[in-house]
mmCIF file of C-alpha atoms in Angstrom:
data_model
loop_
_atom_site.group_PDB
_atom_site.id
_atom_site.type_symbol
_atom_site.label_atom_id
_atom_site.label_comp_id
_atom_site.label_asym_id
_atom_site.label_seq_id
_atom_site.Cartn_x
_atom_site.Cartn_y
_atom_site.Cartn_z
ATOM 1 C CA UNK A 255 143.281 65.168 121.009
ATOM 2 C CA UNK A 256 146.033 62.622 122.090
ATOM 3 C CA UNK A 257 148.961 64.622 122.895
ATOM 4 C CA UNK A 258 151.307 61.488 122.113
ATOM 5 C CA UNK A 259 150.029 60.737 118.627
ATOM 6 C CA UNK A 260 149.129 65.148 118.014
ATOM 7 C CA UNK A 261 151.309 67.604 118.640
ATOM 8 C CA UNK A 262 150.172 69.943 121.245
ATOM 9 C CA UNK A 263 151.543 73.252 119.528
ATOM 10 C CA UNK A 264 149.319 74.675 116.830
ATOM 11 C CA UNK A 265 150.945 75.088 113.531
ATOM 12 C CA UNK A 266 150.117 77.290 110.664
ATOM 13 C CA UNK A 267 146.373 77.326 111.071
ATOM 14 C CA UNK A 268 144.483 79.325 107.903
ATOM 15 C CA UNK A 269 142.434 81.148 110.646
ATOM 16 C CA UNK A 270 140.946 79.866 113.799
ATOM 17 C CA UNK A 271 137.453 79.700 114.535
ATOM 18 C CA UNK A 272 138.533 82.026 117.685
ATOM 19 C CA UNK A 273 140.431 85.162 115.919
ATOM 20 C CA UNK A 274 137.656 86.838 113.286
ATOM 21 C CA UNK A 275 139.250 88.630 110.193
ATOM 22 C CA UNK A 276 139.582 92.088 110.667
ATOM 23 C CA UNK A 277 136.913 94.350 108.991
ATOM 24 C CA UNK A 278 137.841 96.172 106.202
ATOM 25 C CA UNK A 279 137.437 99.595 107.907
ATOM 26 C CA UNK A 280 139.912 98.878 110.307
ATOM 27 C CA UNK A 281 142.698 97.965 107.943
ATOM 28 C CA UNK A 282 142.229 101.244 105.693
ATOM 29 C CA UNK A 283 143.711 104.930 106.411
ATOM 30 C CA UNK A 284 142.705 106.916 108.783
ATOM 31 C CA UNK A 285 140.565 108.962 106.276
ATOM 32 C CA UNK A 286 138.931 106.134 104.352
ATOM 33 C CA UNK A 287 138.001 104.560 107.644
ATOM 34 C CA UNK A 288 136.795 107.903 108.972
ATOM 35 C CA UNK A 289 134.402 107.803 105.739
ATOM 36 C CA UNK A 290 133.156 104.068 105.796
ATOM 37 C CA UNK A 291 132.541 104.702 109.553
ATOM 38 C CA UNK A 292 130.688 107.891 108.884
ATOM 39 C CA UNK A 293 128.629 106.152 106.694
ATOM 40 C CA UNK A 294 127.522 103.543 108.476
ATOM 41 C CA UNK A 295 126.329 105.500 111.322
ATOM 42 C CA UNK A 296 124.460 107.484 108.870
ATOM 43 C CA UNK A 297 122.296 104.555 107.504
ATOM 44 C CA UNK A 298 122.356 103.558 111.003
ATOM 45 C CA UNK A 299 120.547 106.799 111.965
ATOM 46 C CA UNK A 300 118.400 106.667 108.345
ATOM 47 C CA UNK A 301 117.353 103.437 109.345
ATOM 48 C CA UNK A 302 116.306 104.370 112.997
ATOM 49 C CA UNK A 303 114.424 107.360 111.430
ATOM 50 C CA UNK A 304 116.760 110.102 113.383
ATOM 51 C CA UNK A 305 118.059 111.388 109.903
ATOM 52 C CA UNK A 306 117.951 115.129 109.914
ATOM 53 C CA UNK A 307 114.165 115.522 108.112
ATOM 54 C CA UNK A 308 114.256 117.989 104.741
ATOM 55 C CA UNK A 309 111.120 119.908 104.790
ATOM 56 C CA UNK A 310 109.162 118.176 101.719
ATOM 57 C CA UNK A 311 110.260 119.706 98.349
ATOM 58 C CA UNK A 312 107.182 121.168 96.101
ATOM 59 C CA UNK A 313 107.719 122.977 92.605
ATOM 60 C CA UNK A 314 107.496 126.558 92.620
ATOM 61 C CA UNK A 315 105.901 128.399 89.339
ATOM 62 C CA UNK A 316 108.912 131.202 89.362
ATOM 63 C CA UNK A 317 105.628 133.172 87.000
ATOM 64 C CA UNK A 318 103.396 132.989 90.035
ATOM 65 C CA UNK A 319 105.200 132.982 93.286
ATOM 66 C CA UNK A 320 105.245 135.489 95.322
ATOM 67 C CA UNK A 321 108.564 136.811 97.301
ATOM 68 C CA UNK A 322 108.150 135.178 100.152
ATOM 69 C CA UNK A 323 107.426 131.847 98.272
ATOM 70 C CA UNK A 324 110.983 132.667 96.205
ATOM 71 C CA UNK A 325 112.316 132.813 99.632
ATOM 72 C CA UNK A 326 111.719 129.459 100.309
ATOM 73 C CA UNK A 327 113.781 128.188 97.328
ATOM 74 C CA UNK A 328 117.226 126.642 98.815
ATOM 75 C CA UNK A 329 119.549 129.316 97.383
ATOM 76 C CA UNK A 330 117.292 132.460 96.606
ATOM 77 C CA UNK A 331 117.503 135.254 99.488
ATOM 78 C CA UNK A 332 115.207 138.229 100.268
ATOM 79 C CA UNK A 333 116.564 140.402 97.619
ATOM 80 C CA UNK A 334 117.049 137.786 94.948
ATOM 81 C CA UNK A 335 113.367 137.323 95.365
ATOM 82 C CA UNK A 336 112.559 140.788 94.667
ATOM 83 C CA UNK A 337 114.323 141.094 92.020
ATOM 84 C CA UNK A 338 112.759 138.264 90.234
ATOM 85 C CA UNK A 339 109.526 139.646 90.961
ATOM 86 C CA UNK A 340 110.225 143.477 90.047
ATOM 87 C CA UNK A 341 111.723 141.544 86.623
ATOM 88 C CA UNK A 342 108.943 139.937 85.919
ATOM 89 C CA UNK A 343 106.129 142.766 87.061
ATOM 90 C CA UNK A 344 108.433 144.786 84.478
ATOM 91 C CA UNK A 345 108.955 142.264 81.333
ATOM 92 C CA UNK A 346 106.352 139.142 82.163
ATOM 93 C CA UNK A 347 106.585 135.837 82.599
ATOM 94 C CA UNK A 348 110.113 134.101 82.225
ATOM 95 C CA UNK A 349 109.924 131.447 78.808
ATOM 96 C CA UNK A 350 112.827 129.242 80.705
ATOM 97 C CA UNK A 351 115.404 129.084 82.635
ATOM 98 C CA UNK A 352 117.707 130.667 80.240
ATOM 99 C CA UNK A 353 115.607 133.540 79.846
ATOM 100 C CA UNK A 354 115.283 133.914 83.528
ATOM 101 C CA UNK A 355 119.194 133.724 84.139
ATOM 102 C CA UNK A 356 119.537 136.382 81.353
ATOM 103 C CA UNK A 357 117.009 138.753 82.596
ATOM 104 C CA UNK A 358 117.877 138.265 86.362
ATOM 105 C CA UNK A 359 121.739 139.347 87.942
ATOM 106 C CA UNK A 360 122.335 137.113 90.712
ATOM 107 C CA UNK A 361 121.204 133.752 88.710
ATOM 108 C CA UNK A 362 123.537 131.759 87.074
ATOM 109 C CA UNK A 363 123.257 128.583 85.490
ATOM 110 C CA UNK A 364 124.209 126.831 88.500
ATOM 111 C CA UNK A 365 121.700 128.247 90.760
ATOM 112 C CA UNK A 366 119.511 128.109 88.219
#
């Protein structure tokens, strides 16, 4: 660059090839950039394979399983388990989900 024919001073450049664009997370709130960091170091760990491992998910046939196998249903406790079995020792099988939330206290149609 000749400095007599250029002018040494840079003017209104769109963006040098020195200063990058700032990423999106940094120019959000606090909160949204708390989120979009979050989840990047979750795929991050996903894609390492240090995700937190869910035990593998199997059906359970609510006619057959015993307590202990009720137990192991996310949301169904000790007790809840009993009382699905004593309910079904005492009026058989359950013919859906409907019937079972009518028959047993404790199981709404959200847990259900």
């Amino acid at each position: 660059m000749n400095p007599f024919v250029h002018p040494t001073v840079a003017r209104n450049l769109p963006l040098a090839s020195w200063r990058r664009a700032r990423p999106a997370a940094m120019t959000a709130c606090p909160r949204e950039r708390h989120r979009i960091l979050r989840r990047a170091l979750g795929a991050l760990l996903l894609s390492a394979g240090l995700g937190v491992a869910a035990p593998p998910a199997h059906a359970v046939d609510i006619n057959q399983a015993t307590a202990a196998q009720l137990e192991g249903v996310r949301g169904i406790g000790p007790r809840t388990a009993e009382i699905i079995v004593r309910e079904r020792e005492r009026g058989g099988g359950f013919e859906s989900l409907d019937d079972l939330t009518e028959r047993v206290r404790g199981i709404g149609q959200k847990k259900a």
